[in-house]
mmCIF file of C-alpha atoms in Angstrom:
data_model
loop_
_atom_site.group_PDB
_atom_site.id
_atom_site.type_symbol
_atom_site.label_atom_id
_atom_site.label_comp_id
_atom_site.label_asym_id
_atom_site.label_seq_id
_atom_site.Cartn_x
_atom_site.Cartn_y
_atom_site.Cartn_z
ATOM 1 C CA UNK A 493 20.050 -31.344 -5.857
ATOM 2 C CA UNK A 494 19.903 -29.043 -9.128
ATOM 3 C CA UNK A 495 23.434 -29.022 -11.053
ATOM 4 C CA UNK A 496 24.647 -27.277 -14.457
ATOM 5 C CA UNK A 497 27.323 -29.397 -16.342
ATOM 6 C CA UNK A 498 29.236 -26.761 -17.827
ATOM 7 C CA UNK A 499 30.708 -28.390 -21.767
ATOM 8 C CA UNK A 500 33.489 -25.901 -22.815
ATOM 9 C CA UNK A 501 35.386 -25.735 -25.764
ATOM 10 C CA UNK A 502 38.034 -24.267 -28.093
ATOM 11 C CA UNK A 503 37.247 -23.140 -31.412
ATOM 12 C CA UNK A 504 38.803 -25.418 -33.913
ATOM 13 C CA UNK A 505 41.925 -24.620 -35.739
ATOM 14 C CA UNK A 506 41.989 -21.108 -37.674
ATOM 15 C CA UNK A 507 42.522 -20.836 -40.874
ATOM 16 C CA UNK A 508 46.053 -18.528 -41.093
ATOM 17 C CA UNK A 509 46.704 -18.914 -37.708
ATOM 18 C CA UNK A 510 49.608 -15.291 -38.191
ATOM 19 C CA UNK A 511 46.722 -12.889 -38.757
ATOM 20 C CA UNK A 512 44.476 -11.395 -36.823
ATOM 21 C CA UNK A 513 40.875 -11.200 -38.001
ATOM 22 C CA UNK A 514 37.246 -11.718 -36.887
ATOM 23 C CA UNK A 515 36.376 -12.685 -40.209
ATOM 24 C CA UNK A 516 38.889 -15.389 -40.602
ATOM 25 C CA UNK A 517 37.166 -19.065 -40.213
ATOM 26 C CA UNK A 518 38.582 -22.884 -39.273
ATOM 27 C CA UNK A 519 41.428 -24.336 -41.633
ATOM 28 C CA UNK A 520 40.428 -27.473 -43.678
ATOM 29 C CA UNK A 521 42.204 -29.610 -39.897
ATOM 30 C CA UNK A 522 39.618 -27.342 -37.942
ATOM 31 C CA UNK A 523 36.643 -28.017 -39.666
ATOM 32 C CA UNK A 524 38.085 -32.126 -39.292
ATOM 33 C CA UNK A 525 38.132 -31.338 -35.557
ATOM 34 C CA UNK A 526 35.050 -29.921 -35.063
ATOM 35 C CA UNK A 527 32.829 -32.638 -36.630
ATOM 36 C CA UNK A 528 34.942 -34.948 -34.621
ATOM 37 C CA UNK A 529 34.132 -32.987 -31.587
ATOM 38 C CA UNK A 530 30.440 -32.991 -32.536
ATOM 39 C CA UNK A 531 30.161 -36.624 -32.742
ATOM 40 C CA UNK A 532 31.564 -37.386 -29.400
ATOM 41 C CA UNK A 533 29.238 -35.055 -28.186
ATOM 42 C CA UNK A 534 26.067 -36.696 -30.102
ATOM 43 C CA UNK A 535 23.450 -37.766 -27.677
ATOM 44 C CA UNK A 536 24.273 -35.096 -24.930
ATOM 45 C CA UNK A 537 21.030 -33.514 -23.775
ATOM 46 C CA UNK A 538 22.437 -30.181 -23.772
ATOM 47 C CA UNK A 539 19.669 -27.195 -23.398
ATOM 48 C CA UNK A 540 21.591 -24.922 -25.676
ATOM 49 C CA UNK A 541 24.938 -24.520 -27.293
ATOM 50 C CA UNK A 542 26.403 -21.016 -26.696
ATOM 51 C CA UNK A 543 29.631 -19.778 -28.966
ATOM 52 C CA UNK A 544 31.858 -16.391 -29.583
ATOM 53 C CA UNK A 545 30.460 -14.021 -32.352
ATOM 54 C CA UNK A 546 33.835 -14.704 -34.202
ATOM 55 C CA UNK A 547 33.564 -16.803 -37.514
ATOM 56 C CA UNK A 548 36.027 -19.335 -36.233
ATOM 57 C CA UNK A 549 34.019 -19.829 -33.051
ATOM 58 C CA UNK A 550 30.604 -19.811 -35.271
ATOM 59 C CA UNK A 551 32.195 -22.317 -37.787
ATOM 60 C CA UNK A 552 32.992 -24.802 -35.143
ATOM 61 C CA UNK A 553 29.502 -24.604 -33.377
ATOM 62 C CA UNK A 554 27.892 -24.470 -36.839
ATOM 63 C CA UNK A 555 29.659 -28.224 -37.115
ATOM 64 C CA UNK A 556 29.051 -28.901 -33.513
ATOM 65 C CA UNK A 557 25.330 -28.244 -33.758
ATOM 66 C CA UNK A 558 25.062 -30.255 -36.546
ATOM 67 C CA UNK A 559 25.385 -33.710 -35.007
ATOM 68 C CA UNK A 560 23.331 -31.870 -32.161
ATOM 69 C CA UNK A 561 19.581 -31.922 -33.891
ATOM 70 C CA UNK A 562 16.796 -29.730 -31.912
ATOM 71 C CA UNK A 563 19.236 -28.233 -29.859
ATOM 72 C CA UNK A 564 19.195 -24.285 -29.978
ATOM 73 C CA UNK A 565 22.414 -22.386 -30.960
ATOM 74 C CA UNK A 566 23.076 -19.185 -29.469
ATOM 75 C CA UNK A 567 25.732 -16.687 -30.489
ATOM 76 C CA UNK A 568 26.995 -14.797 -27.055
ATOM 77 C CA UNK A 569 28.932 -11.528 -26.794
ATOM 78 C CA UNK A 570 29.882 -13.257 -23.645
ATOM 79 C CA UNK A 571 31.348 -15.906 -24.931
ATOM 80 C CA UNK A 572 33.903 -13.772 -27.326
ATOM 81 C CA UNK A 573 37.197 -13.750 -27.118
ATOM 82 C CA UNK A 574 38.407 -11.028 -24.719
ATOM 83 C CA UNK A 575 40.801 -10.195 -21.654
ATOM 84 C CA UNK A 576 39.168 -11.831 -18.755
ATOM 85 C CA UNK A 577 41.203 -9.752 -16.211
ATOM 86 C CA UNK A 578 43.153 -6.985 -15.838
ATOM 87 C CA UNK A 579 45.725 -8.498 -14.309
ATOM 88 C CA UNK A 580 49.227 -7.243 -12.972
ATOM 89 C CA UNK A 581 51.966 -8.238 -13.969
ATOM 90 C CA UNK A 582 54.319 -7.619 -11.120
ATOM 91 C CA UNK A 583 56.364 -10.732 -10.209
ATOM 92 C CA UNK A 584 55.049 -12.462 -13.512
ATOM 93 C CA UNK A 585 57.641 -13.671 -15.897
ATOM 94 C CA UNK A 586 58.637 -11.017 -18.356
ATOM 95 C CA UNK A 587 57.075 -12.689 -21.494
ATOM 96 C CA UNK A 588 53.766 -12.469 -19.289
ATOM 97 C CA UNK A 589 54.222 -8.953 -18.742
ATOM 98 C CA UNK A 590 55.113 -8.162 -22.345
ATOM 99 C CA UNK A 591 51.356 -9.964 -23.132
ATOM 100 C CA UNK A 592 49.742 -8.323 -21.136
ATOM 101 C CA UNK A 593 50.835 -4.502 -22.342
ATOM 102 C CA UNK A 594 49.431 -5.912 -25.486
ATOM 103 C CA UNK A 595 45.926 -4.801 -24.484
ATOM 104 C CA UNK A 596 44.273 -1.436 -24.850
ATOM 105 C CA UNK A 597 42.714 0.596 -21.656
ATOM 106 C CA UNK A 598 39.306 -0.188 -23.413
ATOM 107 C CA UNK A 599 39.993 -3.393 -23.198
ATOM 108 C CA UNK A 600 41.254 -3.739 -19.782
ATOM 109 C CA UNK A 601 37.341 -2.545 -18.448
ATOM 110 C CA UNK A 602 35.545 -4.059 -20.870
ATOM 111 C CA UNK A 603 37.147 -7.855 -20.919
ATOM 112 C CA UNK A 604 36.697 -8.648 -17.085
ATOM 113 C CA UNK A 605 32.707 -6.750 -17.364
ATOM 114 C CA UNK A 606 32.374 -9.659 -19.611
ATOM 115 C CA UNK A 607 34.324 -12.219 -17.919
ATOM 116 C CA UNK A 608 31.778 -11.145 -14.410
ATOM 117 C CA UNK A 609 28.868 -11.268 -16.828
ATOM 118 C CA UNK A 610 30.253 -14.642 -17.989
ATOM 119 C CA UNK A 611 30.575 -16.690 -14.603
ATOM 120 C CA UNK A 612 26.888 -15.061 -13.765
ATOM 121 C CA UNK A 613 25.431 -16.478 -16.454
ATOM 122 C CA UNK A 614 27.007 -19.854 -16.832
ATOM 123 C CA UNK A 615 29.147 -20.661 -13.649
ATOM 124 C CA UNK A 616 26.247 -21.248 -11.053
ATOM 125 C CA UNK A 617 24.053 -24.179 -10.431
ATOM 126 C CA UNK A 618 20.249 -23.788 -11.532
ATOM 127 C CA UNK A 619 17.489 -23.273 -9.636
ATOM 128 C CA UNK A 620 15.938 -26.927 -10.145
ATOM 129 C CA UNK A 621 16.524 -29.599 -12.136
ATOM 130 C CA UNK A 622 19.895 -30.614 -14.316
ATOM 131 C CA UNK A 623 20.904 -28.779 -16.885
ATOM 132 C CA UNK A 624 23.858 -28.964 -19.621
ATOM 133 C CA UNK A 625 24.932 -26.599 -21.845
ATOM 134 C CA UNK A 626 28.138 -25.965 -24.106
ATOM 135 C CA UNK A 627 30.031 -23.406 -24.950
ATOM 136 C CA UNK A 628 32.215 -22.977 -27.622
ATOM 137 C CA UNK A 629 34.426 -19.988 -26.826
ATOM 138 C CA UNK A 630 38.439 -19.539 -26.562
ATOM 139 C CA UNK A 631 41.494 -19.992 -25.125
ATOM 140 C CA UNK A 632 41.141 -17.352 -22.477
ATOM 141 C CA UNK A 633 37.811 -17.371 -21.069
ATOM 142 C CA UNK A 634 37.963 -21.415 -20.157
ATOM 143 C CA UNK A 635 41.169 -20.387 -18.702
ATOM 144 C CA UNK A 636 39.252 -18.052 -16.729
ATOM 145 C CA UNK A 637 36.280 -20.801 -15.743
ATOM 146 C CA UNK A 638 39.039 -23.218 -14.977
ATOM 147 C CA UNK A 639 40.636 -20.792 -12.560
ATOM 148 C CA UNK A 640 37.223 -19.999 -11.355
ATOM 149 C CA UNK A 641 36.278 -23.404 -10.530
ATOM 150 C CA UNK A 642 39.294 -24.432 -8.756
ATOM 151 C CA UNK A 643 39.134 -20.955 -6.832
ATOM 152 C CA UNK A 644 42.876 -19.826 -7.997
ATOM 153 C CA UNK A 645 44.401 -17.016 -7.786
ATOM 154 C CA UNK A 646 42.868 -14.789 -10.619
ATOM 155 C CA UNK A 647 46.446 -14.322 -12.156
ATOM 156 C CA UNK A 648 46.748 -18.421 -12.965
ATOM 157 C CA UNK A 649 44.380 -18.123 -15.757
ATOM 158 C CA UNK A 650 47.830 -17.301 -17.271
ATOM 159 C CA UNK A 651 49.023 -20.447 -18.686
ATOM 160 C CA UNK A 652 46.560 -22.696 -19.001
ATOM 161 C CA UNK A 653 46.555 -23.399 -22.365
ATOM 162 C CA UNK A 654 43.783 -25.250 -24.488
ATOM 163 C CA UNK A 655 43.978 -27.639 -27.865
ATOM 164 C CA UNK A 656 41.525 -26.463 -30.368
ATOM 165 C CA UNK A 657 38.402 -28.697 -30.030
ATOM 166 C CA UNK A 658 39.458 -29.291 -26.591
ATOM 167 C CA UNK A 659 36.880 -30.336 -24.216
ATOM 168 C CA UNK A 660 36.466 -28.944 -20.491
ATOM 169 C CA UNK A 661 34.009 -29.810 -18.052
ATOM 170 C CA UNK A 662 32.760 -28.580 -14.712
ATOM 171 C CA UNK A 663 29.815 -29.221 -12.551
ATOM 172 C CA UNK A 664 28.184 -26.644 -10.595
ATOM 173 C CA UNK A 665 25.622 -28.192 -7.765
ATOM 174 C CA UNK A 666 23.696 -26.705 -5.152
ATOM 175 C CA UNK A 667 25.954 -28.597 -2.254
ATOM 176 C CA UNK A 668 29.236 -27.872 -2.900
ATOM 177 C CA UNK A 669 32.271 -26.103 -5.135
ATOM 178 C CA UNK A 670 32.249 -26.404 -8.222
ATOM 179 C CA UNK A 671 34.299 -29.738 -9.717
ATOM 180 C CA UNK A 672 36.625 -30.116 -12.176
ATOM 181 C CA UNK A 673 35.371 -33.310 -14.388
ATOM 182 C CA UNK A 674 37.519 -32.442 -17.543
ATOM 183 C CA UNK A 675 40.403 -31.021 -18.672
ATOM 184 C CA UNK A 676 41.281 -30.505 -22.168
ATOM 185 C CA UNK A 677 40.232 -33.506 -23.364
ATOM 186 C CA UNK A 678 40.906 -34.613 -26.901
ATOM 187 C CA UNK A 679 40.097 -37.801 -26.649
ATOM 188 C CA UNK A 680 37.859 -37.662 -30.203
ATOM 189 C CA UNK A 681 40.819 -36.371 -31.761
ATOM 190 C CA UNK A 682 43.205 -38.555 -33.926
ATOM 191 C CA UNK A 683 46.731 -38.254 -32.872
ATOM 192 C CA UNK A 684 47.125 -35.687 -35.971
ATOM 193 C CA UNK A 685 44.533 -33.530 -35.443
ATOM 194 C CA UNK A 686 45.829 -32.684 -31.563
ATOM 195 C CA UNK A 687 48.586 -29.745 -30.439
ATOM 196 C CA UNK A 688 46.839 -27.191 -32.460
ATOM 197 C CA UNK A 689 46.593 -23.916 -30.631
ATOM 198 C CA UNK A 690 49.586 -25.394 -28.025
ATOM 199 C CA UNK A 691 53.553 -24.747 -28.569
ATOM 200 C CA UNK A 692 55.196 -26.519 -31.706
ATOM 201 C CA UNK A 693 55.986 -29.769 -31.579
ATOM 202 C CA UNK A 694 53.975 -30.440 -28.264
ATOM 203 C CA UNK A 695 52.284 -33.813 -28.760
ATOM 204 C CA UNK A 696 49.538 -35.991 -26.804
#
């Protein structure tokens, strides 16, 4: 039975988290939690590693990759950092709906065209064979792939929430939905590298 073990990840910590900017990389903690994250994923036979054209998403698979030898790296419009879904917010709490007018018309079509694109390409089982790949993306599209693997309403990628260098895994086979194996794992993380990207003071 032919199966695609889907690695997804958070970009590492950005460096001046307050401003908004493609050209703004990891902090010194996200470069510390990438290379973390890229030896607990030495050894994986992964076919490729996929990440966001955004520096902080290159930076981290730049680390990543580097504990990764003779695996190809990939930069992937689809896996950018972008609305996955239009999504109404009737009935959503008002902090929800206050997000969500954040986003321009243009990017209302164009996020969820990349989103569809997205699950094409990456959330199906191949057509022989085992395959793993990882994807180093953001907060929003594993959101999205979480929701889409545990066939949720498309509004409850609202709220899920991801640590930087977080780790996410789900298995697509040929004989069944899609399973959950992962969840934000930080397991490779030292207790004062984790909460970055969560709520202040949260702790793990």
């Amino acid at each position: 039975m032919a199966s695609r073990l889907l690695y997804l990840v958070r970009h590492g910590e950005q460096d001046r988290p307050e401003v908004e900017s493609p050209e703004i990389g990891l902090s010194e903690r996200g470069h510390r939690q990438a290379a973390l994250l890229g030896e607990r994923l030495r050894g994986v036979p992964f076919a490729a590693v996929h990440h966001g054209p955004l520096r902080r998403a290159t930076e981290t698979a730049e680390l990543v990759a580097a504990a990764l030898p003779g695996v190809p790296v990939y930069a992937s419009e689809l896996a950018g950092d972008y609305l996955p879904d239009d999504t109404d917010p009737a009935g959503l709490p008002p902090a929800y709906g206050r997000f969500l007018e954040g986003f321009s018309e243009r990017e209302r079509v164009d996020g969820p065209r990349l989103a569809a694109a997205a699950v094409e390409r990456f959330a199906t089982a191949p057509a022989e064979g085992d395959v793993r790949e990882l994807v180093i993306t953001h907060n929003f599209l594993i959101a999205w792939f979480v929701r889409h693997a545990l066939d949720a309403p498309k509004r409850r990628w609202l709220g899920l929430n991801h640590h930087n260098a977080g780790l996410t895994v789900i298995r697509y086979g040929t004989g069944g939905p899609p399973n959950l194996i992962a969840f934000n794992d930080v397991a490779h993380l030292p207790s004062e590298l984790r909460g970055a990207g969560l709520p202040p003071n949260y702790r793990v």
